[in-house]
CSV table of C-alpha atoms and ligand atoms in Angstrom, one decimal:
chain,number,residue,atom,x,y,z
A,1,MET,CA,77.9,39.1,58.0
A,2,TYR,CA,77.3,41.6,60.8
A,3,THR,CA,77.4,44.5,58.4
A,4,SER,CA,75.1,42.9,55.9
A,5,LEU,CA,72.5,42.0,58.6
A,6,ASN,CA,72.6,45.6,59.8
A,7,ARG,CA,72.1,46.8,56.3
A,8,CYS,CA,69.2,44.4,55.8
A,9,VAL,CA,67.5,45.6,59.0
A,10,TRP,CA,68.1,49.3,58.0
A,11,ARG,CA,66.6,48.5,54.5
A,12,LEU,CA,63.6,46.8,56.0
A,13,SER,CA,62.9,49.6,58.4
A,14,SER,CA,63.2,52.2,55.7
A,15,LEU,CA,60.9,50.1,53.5
A,16,SER,CA,58.4,49.8,56.3
A,17,ARG,CA,58.5,53.6,56.8
A,18,ARG,CA,57.7,54.0,53.2
A,19,CYS,CA,54.6,51.8,53.6
A,20,GLN,CA,53.2,54.0,56.4
A,21,SER,CA,50.6,56.6,55.4
A,22,THR,CA,49.4,59.1,57.9
A,23,LEU,CA,46.3,61.3,57.8
A,24,VAL,CA,46.8,64.6,59.8
A,25,VAL,CA,43.5,66.3,60.6
A,26,ALA,CA,44.2,70.0,60.2
A,27,GLU,CA,42.8,72.4,62.8
A,28,HIS,CA,41.9,75.9,61.6
A,29,ASP,CA,39.2,78.6,61.6
A,30,ASN,CA,38.5,78.6,57.9
A,31,ASP,CA,41.0,81.4,57.5
A,32,LYS,CA,44.2,80.3,59.2
A,33,LEU,CA,45.8,77.0,60.1
A,34,THR,CA,46.2,76.5,63.8
A,35,PRO,CA,50.0,76.2,64.7
A,36,ILE,CA,49.6,72.9,66.5
A,37,THR,CA,48.8,71.2,63.1
A,38,LEU,CA,52.4,72.0,62.1
A,39,ASN,CA,53.7,70.1,65.2
A,40,ALA,CA,51.4,67.2,64.4
A,41,ILE,CA,52.8,67.1,60.8
A,42,THR,CA,56.3,66.8,62.3
A,43,ALA,CA,55.2,63.9,64.4
A,44,ALA,CA,53.5,62.3,61.4
A,45,ILE,CA,56.8,62.6,59.4
A,46,LYS,CA,58.5,60.6,62.1
A,47,VAL,CA,56.1,57.8,61.4
A,48,GLY,CA,56.6,57.7,57.7
A,49,GLN,CA,57.0,59.9,54.6
A,50,ASP,CA,53.5,59.6,53.1
A,51,ILE,CA,51.5,62.5,54.7
A,52,THR,CA,48.0,63.5,53.8
A,53,CYS,CA,46.3,66.5,55.5
A,54,LEU,CA,42.5,66.7,55.8
A,55,VAL,CA,41.2,70.3,55.7
A,56,ALA,CA,37.5,70.3,56.4
A,57,GLY,CA,35.4,73.4,56.9
A,58,THR,CA,32.7,75.6,55.6
A,59,ASN,CA,35.0,77.7,53.3
A,60,CYS,CA,38.5,76.6,53.8
A,61,THR,CA,40.3,77.0,50.5
A,62,LYS,CA,42.7,79.5,52.1
A,63,VAL,CA,43.7,77.0,54.7
A,64,ALA,CA,44.4,74.3,52.1
A,65,GLU,CA,46.7,76.8,50.3
A,66,GLN,CA,48.6,77.3,53.6
A,67,VAL,CA,48.9,73.6,54.1
A,68,SER,CA,50.2,73.1,50.6
A,69,MET,CA,53.2,75.3,51.6
A,70,VAL,CA,54.2,72.9,54.4
A,71,LYS,CA,57.2,70.8,53.7
A,72,GLY,CA,56.5,67.1,54.0
A,73,VAL,CA,52.8,67.1,53.1
A,74,LYS,CA,52.1,65.1,50.0
A,75,LYS,CA,48.4,65.5,49.5
A,76,ILE,CA,45.6,67.6,50.9
A,77,LEU,CA,42.0,66.4,51.1
A,78,VAL,CA,39.6,69.3,51.1
A,79,ALA,CA,36.0,68.9,52.3
A,80,GLN,CA,33.7,71.9,52.4
A,81,HIS,CA,30.1,71.8,53.7
A,82,ASP,CA,28.0,74.0,56.0
A,83,CYS,CA,27.7,71.0,58.4
A,84,TYR,CA,31.4,71.5,59.3
A,85,LYS,CA,30.4,74.8,60.9
A,86,GLY,CA,31.8,74.7,64.5
A,87,PHE,CA,33.9,71.7,63.6
A,88,LEU,CA,31.6,69.3,65.4
A,89,PRO,CA,33.1,65.8,66.0
A,90,GLU,CA,29.7,64.3,65.2
A,91,GLU,CA,30.1,65.6,61.6
A,92,LEU,CA,33.8,65.3,61.1
A,93,THR,CA,34.0,61.7,62.3
A,94,PRO,CA,32.0,60.2,59.3
A,95,LEU,CA,34.2,62.3,57.0
A,96,ILE,CA,37.4,60.9,58.5
A,97,LEU,CA,36.0,57.4,58.4
A,98,ALA,CA,35.1,57.9,54.7
A,99,CYS,CA,38.7,59.1,53.9
A,100,GLN,CA,40.1,56.2,55.9
A,101,ASN,CA,37.9,53.8,54.0
A,102,GLN,CA,39.1,55.1,50.7
A,103,PHE,CA,42.8,55.7,51.3
A,104,LYS,CA,43.6,53.0,54.0
A,105,PHE,CA,45.8,55.2,56.2
A,106,THR,CA,48.0,53.3,58.7
A,107,HIS,CA,47.9,56.3,61.1
A,108,VAL,CA,45.5,59.1,61.9
A,109,CYS,CA,46.6,62.0,64.0
A,110,ALA,CA,45.8,65.6,65.2
A,111,GLY,CA,47.1,68.0,67.7
A,112,ALA,CA,46.2,67.3,71.3
A,113,SER,CA,44.2,70.5,71.6
A,114,ALA,CA,40.5,70.7,72.5
A,115,PHE,CA,39.7,70.1,68.8
A,116,GLY,CA,41.9,66.9,68.5
A,117,LYS,CA,40.9,65.7,72.0
A,118,ASN,CA,37.2,66.0,71.1
A,119,LEU,CA,37.5,64.4,67.7
A,120,LEU,CA,40.1,61.6,67.7
A,121,PRO,CA,38.7,59.4,70.5
A,122,ARG,CA,35.4,59.4,68.7
A,123,VAL,CA,37.2,58.3,65.4
A,124,ALA,CA,39.1,55.7,67.3
A,125,ALA,CA,36.0,54.3,68.9
A,126,LYS,CA,34.2,54.1,65.5
A,127,LEU,CA,37.3,52.2,64.1
A,128,ASP,CA,37.3,50.0,67.2
A,129,VAL,CA,40.9,50.9,68.0
A,130,ALA,CA,42.5,52.6,71.0
A,131,ALA,CA,43.1,56.3,71.0
A,132,ILE,CA,46.6,57.2,72.1
A,133,SER,CA,46.5,60.7,73.6
A,134,ASP,CA,49.1,63.3,74.2
A,135,VAL,CA,52.0,61.7,72.4
A,136,THR,CA,55.4,63.3,73.2
A,137,GLU,CA,57.7,61.0,71.2
A,138,ILE,CA,57.4,58.6,68.2
A,139,LYS,CA,59.7,55.6,68.8
A,140,SER,CA,58.5,53.7,65.8
A,141,GLN,CA,55.4,53.2,63.6
A,142,ASP,CA,53.7,51.3,66.5
A,143,THR,CA,55.4,52.6,69.6
A,144,PHE,CA,54.7,55.9,71.2
A,145,VAL,CA,55.6,57.8,74.3
A,146,ARG,CA,52.7,59.6,76.0
A,147,THR,CA,52.2,61.4,79.2
A,148,ILE,CA,50.2,60.1,82.1
A,149,TYR,CA,49.5,61.4,85.7
A,150,ALA,CA,48.8,64.9,84.6
A,151,GLY,CA,51.9,65.0,82.4
A,152,ASN,CA,54.2,64.0,85.3
A,153,ALA,CA,55.1,60.6,84.1
A,154,LEU,CA,55.8,59.2,80.6
A,155,VAL,CA,54.7,55.8,79.4
A,156,THR,CA,55.8,53.9,76.3
A,157,VAL,CA,52.9,52.1,74.6
A,158,ARG,CA,53.1,49.7,71.7
A,159,SER,CA,49.9,49.5,69.7
A,160,SER,CA,48.9,46.3,67.9
A,161,ASP,CA,45.9,48.0,66.3
A,162,GLY,CA,45.7,48.0,62.5
A,163,ILE,CA,45.2,51.7,62.5
A,164,LYS,CA,47.0,53.9,65.0
A,165,VAL,CA,45.0,56.9,66.1
A,166,PHE,CA,46.8,59.5,68.2
A,167,THR,CA,46.9,63.1,69.4
A,168,VAL,CA,50.2,65.0,69.5
A,169,ARG,CA,51.4,67.2,72.4
A,170,GLY,CA,52.3,70.4,70.4
A,171,THR,CA,55.2,71.4,72.6
A,172,ALA,CA,57.0,68.1,72.2
A,173,PHE,CA,57.5,68.5,68.4
A,174,GLN,CA,59.0,71.3,66.3
A,175,ALA,CA,56.6,73.0,63.9
A,176,ALA,CA,57.0,71.8,60.3
A,177,PRO,CA,58.2,74.7,58.2
A,178,MET,CA,55.6,76.5,56.1
A,179,GLU,CA,57.8,76.6,53.1
A,180,GLY,CA,59.2,74.2,50.5
A,181,GLY,CA,55.9,72.3,50.2
A,182,SER,CA,54.3,71.2,47.0
A,183,ALA,CA,51.2,69.2,48.1
A,184,VAL,CA,48.4,68.6,45.6
A,185,SER,CA,44.8,69.2,46.7
A,186,GLU,CA,41.9,66.9,46.1
A,187,GLN,CA,38.3,67.7,46.8
A,188,VAL,CA,36.4,65.2,48.8
A,189,SER,CA,32.7,64.7,48.7
A,190,PRO,CA,31.4,65.0,52.3
A,191,PRO,CA,29.2,62.1,53.5
A,192,PRO,CA,25.6,63.0,54.3
A,193,PRO,CA,25.4,65.3,57.4
A,194,VAL,CA,24.4,63.6,60.6
A,195,ARG,CA,22.8,66.7,62.1
A,196,ALA,CA,22.8,65.1,65.6
A,197,SER,CA,23.9,68.3,67.1
A,198,GLN,CA,24.1,71.9,66.0
A,199,TRP,CA,26.7,74.6,66.4
A,200,VAL,CA,24.9,77.7,67.7
A,201,GLU,CA,27.5,80.3,68.5
A,202,GLN,CA,30.9,80.9,70.1
A,203,SER,CA,32.0,84.0,72.0
A,204,LEU,CA,35.7,84.4,72.0
A,205,THR,CA,37.6,86.8,74.1
A,206,LYS,CA,39.1,89.5,71.9
A,207,SER,CA,42.6,90.5,72.8
A,208,ASP,CA,45.5,92.4,71.2
A,209,ARG,CA,47.9,90.4,73.2
A,210,PRO,CA,49.7,87.3,71.6
A,211,GLU,CA,47.8,84.1,71.5
A,212,LEU,CA,48.5,82.0,74.6
A,213,THR,CA,49.7,78.8,73.1
A,214,SER,CA,52.1,80.5,70.6
A,215,ALA,CA,53.3,83.4,72.7
A,216,LYS,CA,57.0,83.7,73.4
A,217,ILE,CA,56.4,85.1,76.9
A,218,VAL,CA,53.5,84.1,79.2
A,219,VAL,CA,52.6,85.9,82.4
A,220,SER,CA,50.3,83.7,84.5
A,221,GLY,CA,48.3,84.4,87.6
A,222,GLY,CA,46.8,82.2,90.4
A,223,ARG,CA,44.6,82.4,93.4
A,224,GLY,CA,47.3,84.7,95.0
A,225,LEU,CA,45.9,87.5,92.8
A,226,LYS,CA,42.8,87.4,95.0
A,227,SER,CA,40.4,89.2,92.6
A,228,ARG,CA,39.4,89.8,89.0
A,229,ASP,CA,40.4,93.5,89.4
A,230,ASN,CA,43.9,92.6,90.7
A,231,PHE,CA,44.5,90.7,87.4
A,232,LYS,CA,45.0,94.1,85.9
A,233,LEU,CA,48.4,94.1,87.4
A,234,LEU,CA,49.3,91.1,85.2
A,235,TYR,CA,47.7,92.6,82.1
A,236,ASP,CA,49.9,95.7,82.7
A,237,LEU,CA,53.0,93.5,83.1
A,238,ALA,CA,52.1,91.5,80.0
A,239,ASP,CA,51.8,94.7,78.0
A,240,GLU,CA,55.3,95.8,78.9
A,241,LEU,CA,56.6,92.4,77.8
A,242,ASN,CA,54.4,91.8,74.8
A,243,ALA,CA,53.3,88.7,76.6
A,244,ALA,CA,50.1,86.6,76.7
A,245,VAL,CA,48.3,86.2,80.0
A,246,GLY,CA,47.4,82.8,81.4
A,247,ALA,CA,46.0,81.5,84.7
A,248,SER,CA,45.7,78.6,87.1
A,249,ARG,CA,42.5,76.7,87.4
A,250,ALA,CA,41.9,78.2,90.9
A,251,ALA,CA,41.9,81.7,89.3
A,252,VAL,CA,39.5,80.5,86.6
A,253,ASP,CA,37.2,78.8,89.1
A,254,ALA,CA,37.1,81.9,91.3
A,255,GLY,CA,35.9,83.9,88.3
A,256,TYR,CA,39.0,86.1,88.1
A,257,VAL,CA,39.5,85.3,84.4
A,258,PRO,CA,37.7,83.4,81.6
A,259,ASN,CA,38.4,79.7,81.3
A,260,ASP,CA,40.2,80.0,77.9
A,261,MET,CA,43.1,81.4,79.9
A,262,GLN,CA,43.6,78.2,82.0
A,263,ILE,CA,46.9,76.5,81.7
A,264,GLY,CA,47.4,72.9,82.8
A,265,GLN,CA,46.1,69.4,82.6
A,266,THR,CA,42.6,70.5,81.9
A,267,GLY,CA,43.6,73.7,80.2
A,268,LYS,CA,46.1,74.8,77.6
A,269,ILE,CA,49.6,73.5,77.2
A,270,VAL,CA,52.2,76.1,76.7
A,271,ALA,CA,56.0,76.1,76.3
A,272,PRO,CA,57.1,79.7,75.8
A,273,GLU,CA,60.7,81.1,76.1
A,274,LEU,CA,59.7,82.7,79.4
A,275,TYR,CA,56.9,81.7,81.8
A,276,ILE,CA,56.3,84.0,84.8
A,277,ALA,CA,54.1,82.4,87.4
A,278,VAL,CA,52.6,84.9,89.8
A,279,GLY,CA,50.8,83.8,93.0
A,280,ILE,CA,50.6,80.2,91.7
A,281,SER,CA,51.5,77.3,94.1
A,282,GLY,CA,52.6,74.9,91.4
A,283,ALA,CA,50.2,72.0,91.7
A,284,ILE,CA,51.1,69.0,89.4
A,285,GLN,CA,48.0,69.7,87.3
A,286,HIS,CA,49.3,73.2,86.6
A,287,LEU,CA,52.9,72.1,86.0
A,288,SER,CA,51.6,69.7,83.4
A,289,GLY,CA,50.7,72.6,81.2
A,290,MET,CA,53.8,74.7,81.5
A,291,LYS,CA,56.8,72.7,82.7
A,292,ASP,CA,58.3,72.5,79.2
A,293,SER,CA,58.8,76.3,79.2
A,294,LYS,CA,62.4,77.3,78.5
A,295,THR,CA,62.8,79.6,81.5
A,296,ILE,CA,60.4,79.6,84.4
A,297,VAL,CA,60.2,82.5,86.9
A,298,ALA,CA,58.1,82.2,90.0
A,299,ILE,CA,56.9,85.0,92.3
A,300,ASN,CA,55.3,83.6,95.5
A,301,LYS,CA,55.3,84.8,99.1
A,302,ASP,CA,55.6,81.2,100.4
A,303,PRO,CA,59.3,80.0,100.1
A,304,GLU,CA,58.0,76.4,100.3
A,305,ALA,CA,55.6,76.7,97.3
A,306,PRO,CA,56.2,73.7,95.0
A,307,ILE,CA,56.5,76.1,92.0
A,308,PHE,CA,60.0,77.0,93.2
A,309,GLN,CA,61.1,73.3,92.5
A,310,VAL,CA,60.6,73.8,88.8
A,311,ALA,CA,61.5,77.5,88.6
A,312,ASP,CA,64.8,78.7,87.1
A,313,TYR,CA,64.4,82.0,89.0
A,314,GLY,CA,62.4,82.4,92.1
A,315,LEU,CA,61.4,85.5,93.9
A,316,VAL,CA,60.0,85.1,97.4
A,317,ALA,CA,57.9,88.3,97.7
A,318,ASP,CA,54.5,89.7,98.0
A,319,LEU,CA,53.3,90.0,94.4
A,320,PHE,CA,51.4,93.2,95.1
A,321,LYS,CA,54.8,94.8,95.8
A,322,ALA,CA,57.0,92.9,93.3
A,323,VAL,CA,54.8,93.2,90.2
A,324,PRO,CA,54.3,97.0,90.3
A,325,GLU,CA,58.0,97.4,90.8
A,326,MET,CA,58.7,95.2,87.8
A,327,ILE,CA,56.3,97.3,85.7
A,328,GLU,CA,57.9,100.5,86.8
A,329,ALA,CA,61.4,99.1,86.0
A,330,LEU,CA,60.3,97.9,82.5
A,331,LYS,CA,58.7,101.3,81.8
A,332,LYS,CA,62.0,103.1,82.4
A,333,LYS,CA,63.8,100.9,79.9
B,1,FAD,P1,46.8,77.9,95.3
B,1,FAD,O1,47.2,76.5,95.3
B,1,FAD,O2,45.8,78.3,96.3
B,1,FAD,O3,48.1,78.8,95.3
B,1,FAD,C1,48.1,80.2,95.5
B,1,FAD,C2,49.5,80.6,95.7
B,1,FAD,O4,49.5,82.0,95.8
B,1,FAD,C3,50.1,80.1,97.0
B,1,FAD,O5,51.3,79.4,96.7
B,1,FAD,C4,50.4,81.4,97.8
B,1,FAD,O6,51.6,81.3,98.6
B,1,FAD,C5,50.5,82.4,96.8
B,1,FAD,N1,50.2,83.8,97.2
B,1,FAD,C6,49.1,84.2,97.9
B,1,FAD,N2,49.1,85.5,98.1
B,1,FAD,C7,50.3,85.9,97.5
B,1,FAD,C8,50.9,87.2,97.4
B,1,FAD,N3,50.3,88.3,98.0
B,1,FAD,N4,52.1,87.3,96.9
B,1,FAD,C9,52.7,86.2,96.3
B,1,FAD,N5,52.1,85.0,96.4
B,1,FAD,C10,50.9,84.8,97.0
B,1,FAD,N6,45.1,73.6,88.0
B,1,FAD,C11,45.5,74.3,87.0
B,1,FAD,O7,46.2,75.4,87.2
B,1,FAD,N7,45.3,73.9,85.7
B,1,FAD,C12,44.7,72.8,85.4
B,1,FAD,O8,44.5,72.5,84.2
B,1,FAD,C13,44.2,72.0,86.4
B,1,FAD,N8,43.5,70.8,86.2
B,1,FAD,C14,43.1,70.0,87.2
B,1,FAD,C15,42.5,68.8,87.0
B,1,FAD,C16,42.1,68.0,88.0
B,1,FAD,C17,41.5,66.6,87.7
B,1,FAD,C18,42.3,68.4,89.3
B,1,FAD,C19,41.9,67.5,90.5
B,1,FAD,C20,42.9,69.6,89.6
B,1,FAD,C21,43.3,70.5,88.6
B,1,FAD,N9,43.8,71.7,88.8
B,1,FAD,C22,44.4,72.4,87.8
B,1,FAD,C23,43.8,72.3,90.2
B,1,FAD,C24,45.2,72.2,90.9
B,1,FAD,O9,45.2,71.0,91.6
B,1,FAD,C25,45.3,73.4,91.9
B,1,FAD,O10,44.2,73.4,92.8
B,1,FAD,C26,45.5,74.7,91.3
B,1,FAD,O11,46.4,74.7,90.2
B,1,FAD,C27,45.9,75.8,92.3
B,1,FAD,O12,45.9,77.0,91.7
B,1,FAD,P2,46.8,78.2,92.4
B,1,FAD,O13,48.2,77.8,92.4
B,1,FAD,O14,46.4,79.5,91.7
B,1,FAD,O15,46.1,78.3,93.8
């Protein structure tokens, strides 16, 4: 009796997984798929096996080809129109609603990046459902674990909404492999453009260093660096380690570095193999963006700095002495 009941429950849960269909909204630049989409696909697979990816852009055929290689994706919806220039949520929302209307997805998700966090709350509002942000674990089709209090507490939420709309914390899910996929592509006719806002331009910092959110090593600086010029020390260290350079919000607010380098609750979320925090105190809002790093090294002259509580290796030292010494030692290697 016990065995057959168990079997029955198992069967029902696998049937229910089969009935779930998730739309993953792909993030890209019309040329390359942004890695966080691969993490979102892994999260979507935990909900159910029927995964559709929406690739919307001005000229995004190349991206659709990349998505078609991803294992686990069944179908790709491709929408191309000049109104998707800049990926404005005002234009993408009606497209997602049109797809939802046609295919009746049970779940809609995207990475919890600036793109996903801009877009999905708007989609959720239009669908009159709650947006579940920054999901770190999928417990079942309606139960999600997400972060609160700047990433320092986890809460489990069960949604009774008909459609679950959520963003996925990239560092909490493995990237889906870009091989073994065989998704079919389908062109979608874009709904009439809204033209409520217009994308004018973007100026991106050009760098030969690895991209911050996917780098294996991140060297990060805080207010302790004291000036924009002193950040050169960190760039030199990063070059020796083939690392990306990040910063605390205090360093950004002080104008030492541009704000696309900010790590934390209101910045980027990173989880590299090695995170080196230099002259950063370790405020919870900063930890929220880097505490999942595999190994954390902190350099701070204050032995009481909270960063040492999360650091695997701590160096109590003046950074202006320690960092040049590190660079010299690395150069000799
Ligand atoms: P400080 O706290 O001033 O620390 C500087 C550190 O440098 C000190 O520990 C000091 O001992 C050390 N130091 C100084 N000189 C030297 C030296 N010569 N050698 C070695 N060490 C030295 N912060 C973020 O980082 N990211 C966010 O996304 C973010 N979002 C926020 C959101 C909200 C809503 C709020 C309220 C705050 C947010 N903050 C964020 C700000 C956060 O609370 C802290 O103010 C900020 O992280 C502090 O940055 P810091 O560690 O560089 O500066």
